[in-house]
Amino acid sequence: MTMEKTLWQQVQLVKQKSPLVHNITNFVVMNNTANALLAVGASPVMAHARSEIREMAHIAHSVVINIGTLDEYWAESMLIAAEAAHTMQKPWVLDPVGAGATSFRDQTLQRLLQYRPAVIRGNASEIIALANINTTVTKGVDSTAQSNEAIDAGQILAGRYNTIVCISGETDIILNSKDQFFIRNGHPLMTKVTGLGCSATALIGAFTGVAEDKTLAVASAMSLLGIAGELAAKESPGPGSLQMLLIDKLYNITEEEFTAHLKIEQK
Amino acid sequence: MTMEKTLWQQVQLVKQKSPLVHNITNFVVMNNTANALLAVGASPVMAHARSEIREMAHIAHSVVINIGTLDEYWAESMLIAAEAAHTMQKPWVLDPVGAGATSFRDQTLQRLLQYRPAVIRGNASEIIALANINTTVTKGVDSTAQSNEAIDAGQILAGRYNTIVCISGETDIILNSKDQFFIRNGHPLMTKVTGLGCSATALIGAFTGVAEDKTLAVASAMSLLGIAGELAAKESPGPGSLQMLLIDKLYNITEEEFTAHLKIEQK
Amino acid sequence: MTMEKTLWQQVQLVKQKSPLVHNITNFVVMNNTANALLAVGASPVMAHARSEIREMAHIAHSVVINIGTLDEYWAESMLIAAEAAHTMQKPWVLDPVGAGATSFRDQTLQRLLQYRPAVIRGNASEIIALANINTTVTKGVDSTAQSNEAIDAGQILAGRYNTIVCISGETDIILNSKDQFFIRNGHPLMTKVTGLGCSATALIGAFTGVAEDKTLAVASAMSLLGIAGELAAKESPGPGSLQMLLIDKLYNITEEEFTAHLKIEQK
């Protein structure tokens, strides 16, 4: 089967299975994250109360943890959810927003990593900070490095935590201990819409929640978002329109559009 | 007066009176809820601090409580607000998001119900879970049941708490101990936009905040949202556009559009 | 240099310097605030955890504090951030949402004001309540007064706290102890979109984070938002579209558009 077919099958699988994705994410992106998940056919739930975290994770297909607007309460909730997912052998995905920006973020991330996420998705600065192999200056939550500068860091993380790492950027790089995928979809205007990285992480949660091959699931989710963003950007006079039209395109993208625009390379 | 005229009068009344609606709602929908309330002419305020809940409820025309992203702090705030509204004899509306999904939600809902909401609005799964008459499996926050399967549950709730129950779905059912209204407006694409149920609850808050006949107020709010959604969906290539155009249509809907599309039946 | 050129230079400066703006703001507007900041070329970060407030403020160019959905925890975070900005001599901007509505808001605002914001931006009701010179009835978060009714209050605040005051409304008034600017841009439909005042405050944060002359920076930010809103409103059938197209226009506005539409008067 061609790579195009393989990845499109994953897109179809999410629509068929409609996985329940339990998100503990940040306040900025919750609305768009929920809409992105609905648009691809998944079923989102946002829940962070310590009193219900375990029960919610129990009924979910996967868990997404995004530390964008964390605080002490939310950090503990995230730890409970990560532990629950780990114990129940459900995939959970980590979005280390702003890794390296503050020591509180770094300490929380170190604690989360002990529960072995199935996937870590971040921009290059975040992945480098997470692997701690470089002294990097994170400037808030936007990356100051290119994704290929973070490959070494990604490989360290993949080896250390037996996880899949997705470094998003102009080129999205997905790697595990064996394989590397390079995806060259997307559009520069996407960097002007807040939280599309967070949407990527949420889609990865949906896709890994139902797929056998988790690395292909990540590749499929990232391709879908990149292509949808690319197509939506063509119709968008600015980032406001792009935010909206991207949701439309995630919903109505066809196999032909997906196949015609996919730019993926395996190494 | 025809039903069309009666319901449209309520729409006009909200524009004239511009009720202040105090919302304690979830993080996912706050922006859209506020915009939906502004679009119909109401004045939204979101406030959840225990230190100000009573004062805020005091200046509001109605209170809306939505447990979508509750936690222990917010649950107590909701209880203070419900008690305040009950004591001050102001209408308050309950949106039992995810009822049945976790025991924390169910316990919080039981505590809230003692303060007798004027209206309960939920999907069929939530209404059934709330009445506890069936063992139902709630899958996250999306309904797995049709609205007419929840009529018995709705009637139990209406009788037990002397309240109006609105079961939203493909058909919206509004019932009190005497009457039942069936509204067949809306569009399937609306289920792909997060939180339109929450918008419905907020509009019910606005309408019951100024109306004499609370049941007609609920019918008017639900009709308005259904018709606006229906008209907006016709122009929408996907759920992103629908979320936006629905707000436009709530703002600029005409009496002619409302009257021509209304599909309501009283039993 | 003409006023048009001077103000447009500030718009360009933000694009060149891409200031990191640390926001502690409300749940309703976080997404739009982040998108507005990205659209003008700034880099937003939202962070409220006491464990990281000081570090985040340290790497930021400016701090924006908006009490829209404050609670006891967030109020303390805001105080830490205001103190940090004050100590580090970074500009911070205060948005006193709902000032006068509850005593908790007023007490928190009084505590915040001791750290001397560079700018206070509010609607007329809020500015009057903050100066406490009139017994005013604030109805939720929407103003019941016109901006020119708040000039005396603004001058009291400007003198008492050695700050710049921006009273937004149909006419935006910007004043310090010496000068007054009156901006007559904007469009009535903007009042039907939630949180555009909050976007204004965030833009002021970006502009004052990089400008020498803070008063001109505020005038530039308010002009930009007003003109962008005016142009976007012309294309908008309702407030949903306006929210989106305003972000587009903040991103793609040209010098010609800015210059042709600017309506500013200095007194």
Short mmCIF file of C-alpha atoms in Angstrom, two decimals, chain A residues 3-258:
data_model
loop_
_atom_site.label_atom_id
_atom_site.label_comp_id
_atom_site.label_asym_id
_atom_site.label_seq_id
_atom_site.Cartn_x
_atom_site.Cartn_y
_atom_site.Cartn_z
CA MET A 3 2.13 5.87 2.06
CA GLU A 4 -0.74 8.12 0.91
CA LYS A 5 -3.24 5.25 1.28
CA THR A 6 -1.80 4.16 4.60
CA LEU A 7 -2.05 7.62 6.12
CA TRP A 8 -5.50 8.30 4.69
CA GLN A 9 -6.73 5.04 6.21
CA GLN A 10 -5.83 6.42 9.62
CA VAL A 11 -7.89 9.52 8.89
CA GLN A 12 -10.82 7.27 8.03
CA LEU A 13 -10.28 5.14 11.12
CA VAL A 14 -10.70 8.14 13.40
CA LYS A 15 -13.99 9.01 11.70
CA GLN A 16 -15.22 5.42 12.10
CA LYS A 17 -14.16 4.87 15.69
CA SER A 18 -14.78 8.40 16.99
CA PRO A 19 -12.33 8.09 19.88
CA LEU A 20 -13.04 9.91 23.11
CA VAL A 21 -10.03 12.12 23.76
CA HIS A 22 -9.55 13.37 27.30
CA ASN A 23 -7.76 16.73 27.20
CA ILE A 24 -6.08 18.58 30.01
CA THR A 25 -4.98 21.55 28.02
CA ASN A 26 -4.60 25.29 28.20
CA PHE A 27 -7.23 28.02 28.38
CA VAL A 28 -6.12 29.75 25.20
CA VAL A 29 -6.81 26.88 22.86
CA MET A 30 -9.61 24.84 24.43
CA ASN A 31 -12.27 25.97 22.00
CA ASN A 32 -10.18 25.37 18.90
CA THR A 33 -8.86 22.08 20.21
CA ALA A 34 -12.38 20.80 20.81
CA ASN A 35 -13.48 21.98 17.37
CA ALA A 36 -10.47 20.41 15.66
CA LEU A 37 -11.22 17.09 17.35
CA LEU A 38 -14.89 17.24 16.38
CA ALA A 39 -13.98 18.17 12.82
CA VAL A 40 -11.91 15.00 12.33
CA GLY A 41 -14.64 12.86 13.86
CA ALA A 42 -13.25 12.44 17.38
CA SER A 43 -15.14 13.20 20.58
CA PRO A 44 -13.39 15.66 22.89
CA VAL A 45 -13.78 15.98 26.61
CA MET A 46 -11.99 18.60 28.70
CA ALA A 47 -11.73 17.71 32.37
CA HIS A 48 -9.11 18.60 34.98
CA ALA A 49 -10.70 18.09 38.42
CA ARG A 50 -8.64 15.81 40.62
CA SER A 51 -11.93 14.33 41.82
CA GLU A 52 -12.72 12.92 38.41
CA ILE A 53 -9.47 12.63 36.46
CA ARG A 54 -9.13 8.88 36.86
CA GLU A 55 -12.72 8.13 35.93
CA MET A 56 -12.53 10.35 32.88
CA ALA A 57 -9.25 8.86 31.71
CA HIS A 58 -10.84 5.44 32.22
CA ILE A 59 -13.59 6.03 29.66
CA ALA A 60 -11.26 7.79 27.19
CA HIS A 61 -9.34 6.24 24.32
CA SER A 62 -6.38 8.53 24.91
CA VAL A 63 -5.23 11.42 27.07
CA VAL A 64 -3.69 14.71 25.92
CA ILE A 65 -1.68 16.78 28.38
CA ASN A 66 -0.67 20.31 27.41
CA ILE A 67 1.03 22.51 30.02
CA GLY A 68 0.38 25.85 28.29
CA THR A 69 -1.38 27.57 31.20
CA LEU A 70 -0.47 25.20 34.00
CA ASP A 71 -0.53 26.06 37.67
CA GLU A 72 0.07 24.03 40.81
CA TYR A 73 -3.43 22.51 40.82
CA TRP A 74 -3.45 21.68 37.14
CA ALA A 75 0.06 20.23 37.32
CA GLU A 76 -1.11 17.70 39.91
CA SER A 77 -4.14 16.88 37.75
CA MET A 78 -1.87 16.29 34.81
CA LEU A 79 0.29 13.96 36.88
CA ILE A 80 -2.73 11.97 38.01
CA ALA A 81 -3.95 11.69 34.43
CA ALA A 82 -0.53 10.67 33.09
CA GLU A 83 -0.19 8.05 35.79
CA ALA A 84 -3.71 6.77 35.11
CA ALA A 85 -3.08 6.51 31.38
CA HIS A 86 0.26 4.80 32.04
CA THR A 87 -1.32 2.29 34.42
CA MET A 88 -4.24 1.58 32.08
CA GLN A 89 -1.83 1.31 29.13
CA LYS A 90 -3.66 3.98 27.20
CA PRO A 91 -1.67 6.26 24.95
CA TRP A 92 -1.10 9.73 26.28
CA VAL A 93 0.46 12.63 24.45
CA LEU A 94 2.58 15.37 26.00
CA ASP A 95 2.73 18.95 24.72
CA PRO A 96 5.56 20.64 26.64
CA VAL A 97 4.47 24.23 25.91
CA GLY A 98 7.12 26.71 26.96
CA ALA A 99 9.61 24.05 28.11
CA GLY A 100 12.74 25.86 29.25
CA ALA A 101 10.93 29.13 29.92
CA THR A 102 10.54 28.64 33.68
CA SER A 103 11.81 26.15 36.24
CA PHE A 104 8.23 25.31 37.25
CA ARG A 105 7.53 24.14 33.71
CA ASP A 106 10.70 22.08 33.59
CA GLN A 107 10.09 20.45 36.95
CA THR A 108 6.52 19.56 36.01
CA LEU A 109 7.70 18.12 32.70
CA GLN A 110 10.32 15.98 34.40
CA ARG A 111 7.65 14.58 36.69
CA LEU A 112 5.29 13.93 33.79
CA LEU A 113 7.93 12.16 31.72
CA GLN A 114 8.28 9.39 34.30
CA TYR A 115 4.85 8.16 33.13
CA ARG A 116 6.19 7.60 29.61
CA PRO A 117 4.07 9.45 27.07
CA ALA A 118 3.36 7.56 23.86
CA VAL A 119 4.18 10.76 21.98
CA ILE A 120 5.85 14.07 22.75
CA ARG A 121 5.02 16.93 20.37
CA GLY A 122 6.70 20.29 20.62
CA ASN A 123 8.48 22.92 18.60
CA ALA A 124 12.26 22.72 18.23
CA SER A 125 13.01 24.99 21.20
CA GLU A 126 10.76 22.94 23.43
CA ILE A 127 12.18 19.58 22.34
CA ILE A 128 15.73 20.86 22.84
CA ALA A 129 14.86 22.23 26.27
CA LEU A 130 13.17 18.97 27.20
CA ALA A 131 16.21 16.90 26.29
CA ASN A 132 18.31 19.43 28.12
CA ILE A 133 21.21 18.88 25.75
CA ASN A 134 21.66 22.51 24.90
CA THR A 135 21.31 25.63 26.89
CA THR A 136 18.51 27.12 24.91
CA VAL A 137 16.81 30.43 25.37
CA THR A 138 13.11 29.84 25.00
CA LYS A 139 11.36 33.06 24.17
CA GLY A 140 7.92 32.49 25.56
CA VAL A 141 6.05 29.80 23.68
CA ASP A 142 7.21 30.43 20.11
CA SER A 143 10.20 28.54 18.79
CA THR A 144 13.49 30.28 18.08
CA ALA A 145 15.03 27.19 16.46
CA GLN A 146 14.32 25.21 13.28
CA SER A 147 12.97 21.69 13.59
CA ASN A 148 16.05 20.00 12.12
CA GLU A 149 18.18 21.57 14.85
CA ALA A 150 16.23 19.48 17.34
CA ILE A 151 16.70 16.03 15.78
CA ASP A 152 19.47 15.04 18.18
CA ALA A 153 17.37 16.16 21.11
CA GLY A 154 14.41 14.24 19.73
CA GLN A 155 16.46 11.08 19.43
CA ILE A 156 17.67 11.39 22.99
CA LEU A 157 14.08 11.72 24.20
CA ALA A 158 12.90 8.85 22.01
CA GLY A 159 15.60 6.59 23.41
CA ARG A 160 15.34 7.70 27.03
CA TYR A 161 11.55 7.40 27.30
CA ASN A 162 10.85 4.84 24.59
CA THR A 163 8.52 7.32 22.96
CA ILE A 164 7.69 8.90 19.62
CA VAL A 165 8.85 12.49 19.21
CA CYS A 166 7.23 14.98 16.87
CA ILE A 167 9.14 18.19 16.26
CA SER A 168 6.82 20.60 14.53
CA GLY A 169 7.95 23.50 12.41
CA GLU A 170 8.31 24.47 8.79
CA THR A 171 9.20 20.79 8.37
CA ASP A 172 7.53 18.45 10.82
CA ILE A 173 9.85 15.67 11.94
CA ILE A 174 8.49 12.51 13.51
CA LEU A 175 10.94 10.01 14.92
CA ASN A 176 11.20 6.95 17.08
CA SER A 177 14.25 4.84 17.83
CA LYS A 178 14.15 3.35 14.31
CA ASP A 179 12.41 5.64 11.82
CA GLN A 180 12.25 9.27 10.81
CA PHE A 181 9.53 10.96 8.81
CA PHE A 182 9.83 14.45 7.35
CA ILE A 183 6.59 16.22 6.44
CA ARG A 184 6.80 19.40 4.40
CA ASN A 185 3.19 20.50 4.47
CA GLY A 186 1.75 23.54 6.17
CA HIS A 187 1.93 27.29 5.51
CA PRO A 188 3.78 30.20 7.18
CA LEU A 189 0.51 31.93 8.06
CA MET A 190 -0.20 29.05 10.47
CA THR A 191 2.41 30.48 12.85
CA LYS A 192 0.22 33.56 13.22
CA VAL A 193 -2.72 31.56 14.59
CA THR A 194 -2.44 30.77 18.27
CA GLY A 195 -2.39 27.16 19.35
CA LEU A 196 -2.20 25.23 16.10
CA GLY A 197 0.59 23.23 17.72
CA CYS A 198 -1.86 22.42 20.47
CA SER A 199 -4.39 21.31 17.85
CA ALA A 200 -1.69 19.07 16.39
CA THR A 201 -1.14 17.46 19.76
CA ALA A 202 -4.85 16.88 20.22
CA LEU A 203 -5.17 15.29 16.79
CA ILE A 204 -2.23 13.04 17.65
CA GLY A 205 -4.21 12.03 20.73
CA ALA A 206 -7.20 11.10 18.59
CA PHE A 207 -5.16 9.20 16.01
CA THR A 208 -3.02 7.25 18.48
CA GLY A 209 -6.17 6.41 20.42
CA VAL A 210 -7.38 4.12 17.65
CA ALA A 211 -4.30 3.15 15.59
CA GLU A 212 -2.15 0.06 15.78
CA ASP A 213 1.01 1.73 14.50
CA LYS A 214 1.40 4.82 16.66
CA THR A 215 4.20 6.34 14.56
CA LEU A 216 2.08 6.21 11.43
CA ALA A 217 -0.78 7.64 13.43
CA VAL A 218 1.36 10.66 14.34
CA ALA A 219 2.47 11.03 10.73
CA SER A 220 -1.13 10.89 9.60
CA ALA A 221 -2.32 13.48 12.12
CA MET A 222 0.50 15.88 11.27
CA SER A 223 0.00 15.44 7.52
CA LEU A 224 -3.70 16.07 7.85
CA LEU A 225 -3.20 19.26 9.83
CA GLY A 226 -0.44 20.48 7.51
CA ILE A 227 -2.43 19.85 4.34
CA ALA A 228 -5.64 21.28 5.78
CA GLY A 229 -3.71 24.36 6.90
CA GLU A 230 -2.10 24.73 3.51
CA LEU A 231 -5.43 24.52 1.68
CA ALA A 232 -7.16 26.82 4.15
CA ALA A 233 -4.35 29.39 3.97
CA LYS A 234 -4.92 29.75 0.22
CA GLU A 235 -8.40 31.10 0.96
CA SER A 236 -7.39 33.21 3.96
CA PRO A 237 -6.68 36.95 3.83
CA GLY A 238 -5.28 36.71 7.36
CA PRO A 239 -4.88 34.51 10.45
CA GLY A 240 -8.45 35.06 11.68
CA SER A 241 -9.86 33.46 8.56
CA LEU A 242 -7.25 30.74 8.64
CA GLN A 243 -8.24 29.67 12.15
CA MET A 244 -11.82 29.20 10.95
CA LEU A 245 -11.20 27.73 7.51
CA LEU A 246 -8.74 25.21 8.91
CA ILE A 247 -11.55 23.71 10.98
CA ASP A 248 -13.75 23.60 7.87
CA LYS A 249 -11.02 21.85 5.90
CA LEU A 250 -10.28 19.30 8.63
CA TYR A 251 -13.95 18.46 8.34
CA ASN A 252 -14.40 18.32 4.57
CA ILE A 253 -10.98 17.34 3.21
CA THR A 254 -11.19 14.65 0.53
CA GLU A 255 -8.86 11.74 -0.19
CA GLU A 256 -7.94 13.45 -3.46
CA GLU A 257 -6.88 16.64 -1.71
CA PHE A 258 -4.94 14.69 0.89
#
